[in-house]
Amino acid sequence: QVQLVESGGGLVQAGGSLRLSCTASGLTFGTTTMAWFRQAPGKEREGVSCSIWWTNSANYADSVKGRFTISRDSAKNTVYLQMDSLKPGDTAVYFCAASLRTGSSWSDARGFRDWGQGTQVTVSS
């Protein structure tokens, strides 16, 4: 059974930083695409960033490029999201996702099989 456990959310002032962590179990981390999504109240879940294992590359939503960095530590089965220069518009529940279905777009939440419970990020102005 796959489990994804997020941590690191919290309250931060605009311009500040947070680092989210997601530790995975029940999957082969080294060959699993991992991603971060977020969902603000009344809005759809949107892709923030994705770490693609077979190309060892990362994708980012335009809204976070240059501010957020995704990384992964295979020894710890953990994927991170470093969030800098945070804005009030980044306020949302952030979810870790794993196992992108073949042929799916990384930014489409329907393409991922496994999900964490989410962690709240609140950025005050």
PDB file of C-alpha atoms in Angstrom:
ATOM      1  CA  GLN A   1       0.000   0.000   0.000  1.00  0.00           C
ATOM      2  CA  VAL A   2       1.398   3.363  -1.043  1.00  0.00           C
ATOM      3  CA  GLN A   3       1.649   6.047   1.602  1.00  0.00           C
ATOM      4  CA  LEU A   4       2.688   9.635   1.047  1.00  0.00           C
ATOM      5  CA  VAL A   5       3.202  11.786   4.134  1.00  0.00           C
ATOM      6  CA  GLU A   6       3.663  15.533   3.725  1.00  0.00           C
ATOM      7  CA  SER A   7       5.103  17.938   6.262  1.00  0.00           C
ATOM      8  CA  GLY A   8       6.506  21.434   6.442  1.00  0.00           C
ATOM      9  CA  GLY A   9       3.473  23.603   5.878  1.00  0.00           C
ATOM     10  CA  GLY A  10       2.677  26.589   8.037  1.00  0.00           C
ATOM     11  CA  LEU A  11       2.110  30.315   8.231  1.00  0.00           C
ATOM     12  CA  VAL A  12       4.689  32.652   6.723  1.00  0.00           C
ATOM     13  CA  GLN A  13       4.820  36.308   5.754  1.00  0.00           C
ATOM     14  CA  ALA A  14       5.009  37.376   2.129  1.00  0.00           C
ATOM     15  CA  GLY A  15       8.570  37.147   0.882  1.00  0.00           C
ATOM     16  CA  GLY A  16       9.396  34.308   3.240  1.00  0.00           C
ATOM     17  CA  SER A  17      10.296  30.685   2.581  1.00  0.00           C
ATOM     18  CA  LEU A  18       9.056  27.222   3.453  1.00  0.00           C
ATOM     19  CA  ARG A  19      10.243  23.744   2.574  1.00  0.00           C
ATOM     20  CA  LEU A  20       7.709  20.978   2.148  1.00  0.00           C
ATOM     21  CA  SER A  21       8.654  17.329   2.455  1.00  0.00           C
ATOM     22  CA  CYS A  22       6.881  14.222   1.244  1.00  0.00           C
ATOM     23  CA  THR A  23       8.094  10.809   2.360  1.00  0.00           C
ATOM     24  CA  ALA A  24       6.889   7.852   0.332  1.00  0.00           C
ATOM     25  CA  SER A  25       6.516   4.178   1.180  1.00  0.00           C
ATOM     26  CA  GLY A  26       5.089   1.201  -0.650  1.00  0.00           C
ATOM     27  CA  LEU A  27       6.536   2.203  -4.019  1.00  0.00           C
ATOM     28  CA  THR A  28       9.843   2.097  -5.866  1.00  0.00           C
ATOM     29  CA  PHE A  29      10.838   5.683  -5.282  1.00  0.00           C
ATOM     30  CA  GLY A  30      13.721   5.749  -7.755  1.00  0.00           C
ATOM     31  CA  THR A  31      11.455   4.951 -10.701  1.00  0.00           C
ATOM     32  CA  THR A  32       8.399   6.932  -9.671  1.00  0.00           C
ATOM     33  CA  THR A  33       7.436  10.362 -10.915  1.00  0.00           C
ATOM     34  CA  MET A  34       6.674  12.627  -7.958  1.00  0.00           C
ATOM     35  CA  ALA A  35       4.809  15.916  -8.016  1.00  0.00           C
ATOM     36  CA  TRP A  36       3.367  18.689  -5.912  1.00  0.00           C
ATOM     37  CA  PHE A  37      -0.106  20.091  -6.414  1.00  0.00           C
ATOM     38  CA  ARG A  38      -2.013  22.761  -4.566  1.00  0.00           C
ATOM     39  CA  GLN A  39      -5.630  23.643  -4.071  1.00  0.00           C
ATOM     40  CA  ALA A  40      -6.954  26.940  -2.827  1.00  0.00           C
ATOM     41  CA  PRO A  41     -10.529  27.304  -1.529  1.00  0.00           C
ATOM     42  CA  GLY A  42     -13.021  27.289  -4.377  1.00  0.00           C
ATOM     43  CA  LYS A  43     -10.377  26.472  -6.971  1.00  0.00           C
ATOM     44  CA  GLU A  44      -9.322  23.356  -8.830  1.00  0.00           C
ATOM     45  CA  ARG A  45      -6.239  21.421  -7.831  1.00  0.00           C
ATOM     46  CA  GLU A  46      -3.323  22.682  -9.905  1.00  0.00           C
ATOM     47  CA  GLY A  47       0.077  21.240 -10.671  1.00  0.00           C
ATOM     48  CA  VAL A  48       2.934  23.141  -9.063  1.00  0.00           C
ATOM     49  CA  SER A  49       5.992  21.058  -9.882  1.00  0.00           C
ATOM     50  CA  CYS A  50       6.983  17.579 -10.985  1.00  0.00           C
ATOM     51  CA  SER A  51      10.160  15.496 -10.747  1.00  0.00           C
ATOM     52  CA  ILE A  52      10.322  13.065 -13.661  1.00  0.00           C
ATOM     53  CA  TRP A  53      12.511  10.117 -12.842  1.00  0.00           C
ATOM     54  CA  TRP A  54      13.313   8.864 -16.346  1.00  0.00           C
ATOM     55  CA  THR A  55      14.653  12.196 -17.558  1.00  0.00           C
ATOM     56  CA  ASN A  56      15.913  13.400 -14.165  1.00  0.00           C
ATOM     57  CA  SER A  57      14.234  16.700 -14.936  1.00  0.00           C
ATOM     58  CA  ALA A  58      11.719  19.001 -13.318  1.00  0.00           C
ATOM     59  CA  ASN A  59       8.679  20.896 -14.527  1.00  0.00           C
ATOM     60  CA  TYR A  60       7.142  23.966 -12.942  1.00  0.00           C
ATOM     61  CA  ALA A  61       3.953  25.920 -13.269  1.00  0.00           C
ATOM     62  CA  ASP A  62       4.592  29.363 -14.731  1.00  0.00           C
ATOM     63  CA  SER A  63       3.319  30.968 -11.536  1.00  0.00           C
ATOM     64  CA  VAL A  64       6.134  29.452  -9.454  1.00  0.00           C
ATOM     65  CA  LYS A  65       9.074  29.372 -11.886  1.00  0.00           C
ATOM     66  CA  GLY A  66      12.153  30.961 -10.383  1.00  0.00           C
ATOM     67  CA  ARG A  67      10.682  30.814  -6.857  1.00  0.00           C
ATOM     68  CA  PHE A  68      10.060  27.107  -6.169  1.00  0.00           C
ATOM     69  CA  THR A  69      12.502  24.217  -6.501  1.00  0.00           C
ATOM     70  CA  ILE A  70      11.662  20.526  -6.438  1.00  0.00           C
ATOM     71  CA  SER A  71      14.251  17.956  -5.410  1.00  0.00           C
ATOM     72  CA  ARG A  72      14.332  14.340  -4.342  1.00  0.00           C
ATOM     73  CA  ASP A  73      16.458  12.222  -2.030  1.00  0.00           C
ATOM     74  CA  SER A  74      16.283   8.563  -3.025  1.00  0.00           C
ATOM     75  CA  ALA A  75      18.093   7.463   0.124  1.00  0.00           C
ATOM     76  CA  LYS A  76      15.228   8.898   2.179  1.00  0.00           C
ATOM     77  CA  ASN A  77      12.389   8.214  -0.285  1.00  0.00           C
ATOM     78  CA  THR A  78      11.555  11.896   0.050  1.00  0.00           C
ATOM     79  CA  VAL A  79      10.674  14.651  -2.375  1.00  0.00           C
ATOM     80  CA  TYR A  80      10.990  18.289  -1.335  1.00  0.00           C
ATOM     81  CA  LEU A  81       9.504  21.554  -2.492  1.00  0.00           C
ATOM     82  CA  GLN A  82      11.570  24.585  -1.558  1.00  0.00           C
ATOM     83  CA  MET A  83       9.344  27.643  -1.769  1.00  0.00           C
ATOM     84  CA  ASP A  84      10.990  31.068  -1.740  1.00  0.00           C
ATOM     85  CA  SER A  85       9.641  34.583  -2.242  1.00  0.00           C
ATOM     86  CA  LEU A  86       6.219  33.402  -1.197  1.00  0.00           C
ATOM     87  CA  LYS A  87       3.186  35.448  -2.108  1.00  0.00           C
ATOM     88  CA  PRO A  88      -0.335  35.541  -0.643  1.00  0.00           C
ATOM     89  CA  GLY A  89      -1.499  33.900  -3.867  1.00  0.00           C
ATOM     90  CA  ASP A  90       0.517  30.812  -2.937  1.00  0.00           C
ATOM     91  CA  THR A  91      -1.837  30.150  -0.041  1.00  0.00           C
ATOM     92  CA  ALA A  92      -3.358  26.700  -0.496  1.00  0.00           C
ATOM     93  CA  VAL A  93      -3.323  23.123   0.685  1.00  0.00           C
ATOM     94  CA  TYR A  94      -0.318  21.461  -0.914  1.00  0.00           C
ATOM     95  CA  PHE A  95      -0.509  17.807  -1.909  1.00  0.00           C
ATOM     96  CA  CYS A  96       2.174  15.311  -2.790  1.00  0.00           C
ATOM     97  CA  ALA A  97       1.372  12.998  -5.700  1.00  0.00           C
ATOM     98  CA  ALA A  98       3.072   9.915  -7.097  1.00  0.00           C
ATOM     99  CA  SER A  99       2.887   7.468  -9.987  1.00  0.00           C
ATOM    100  CA  LEU A 100       2.031   9.358 -13.135  1.00  0.00           C
ATOM    101  CA  ARG A 101      -0.072   7.241 -15.472  1.00  0.00           C
ATOM    102  CA  THR A 102       1.427   6.613 -18.898  1.00  0.00           C
ATOM    103  CA  GLY A 103       0.365   9.248 -21.394  1.00  0.00           C
ATOM    104  CA  SER A 104      -0.869  11.690 -18.759  1.00  0.00           C
ATOM    105  CA  SER A 105       0.209  15.265 -18.379  1.00  0.00           C
ATOM    106  CA  TRP A 106       2.117  16.003 -15.187  1.00  0.00           C
ATOM    107  CA  SER A 107      -0.038  19.044 -14.473  1.00  0.00           C
ATOM    108  CA  ASP A 108      -3.315  17.120 -14.598  1.00  0.00           C
ATOM    109  CA  ALA A 109      -4.249  15.786 -11.169  1.00  0.00           C
ATOM    110  CA  ARG A 110      -6.236  12.959 -12.781  1.00  0.00           C
ATOM    111  CA  GLY A 111      -2.988  11.522 -14.069  1.00  0.00           C
ATOM    112  CA  PHE A 112      -1.619  10.567 -10.649  1.00  0.00           C
ATOM    113  CA  ARG A 113      -2.601   7.431  -8.773  1.00  0.00           C
ATOM    114  CA  ASP A 114      -1.366   8.140  -5.283  1.00  0.00           C
ATOM    115  CA  TRP A 115      -1.897  11.150  -3.018  1.00  0.00           C
ATOM    116  CA  GLY A 116      -0.880  12.456   0.350  1.00  0.00           C
ATOM    117  CA  GLN A 117      -3.262  14.031   2.831  1.00  0.00           C
ATOM    118  CA  GLY A 118      -2.097  17.585   2.183  1.00  0.00           C
ATOM    119  CA  THR A 119      -0.422  20.282   4.222  1.00  0.00           C
ATOM    120  CA  GLN A 120      -1.656  23.846   4.633  1.00  0.00           C
ATOM    121  CA  VAL A 121       0.498  26.762   3.477  1.00  0.00           C
ATOM    122  CA  THR A 122      -0.698  30.230   4.413  1.00  0.00           C
ATOM    123  CA  VAL A 123       1.128  33.354   3.252  1.00  0.00           C
ATOM    124  CA  SER A 124       0.146  36.591   4.952  1.00  0.00           C
ATOM    125  CA  SER A 125       0.548  39.998   3.332  1.00  0.00           C
TER     126      SER A 125
END
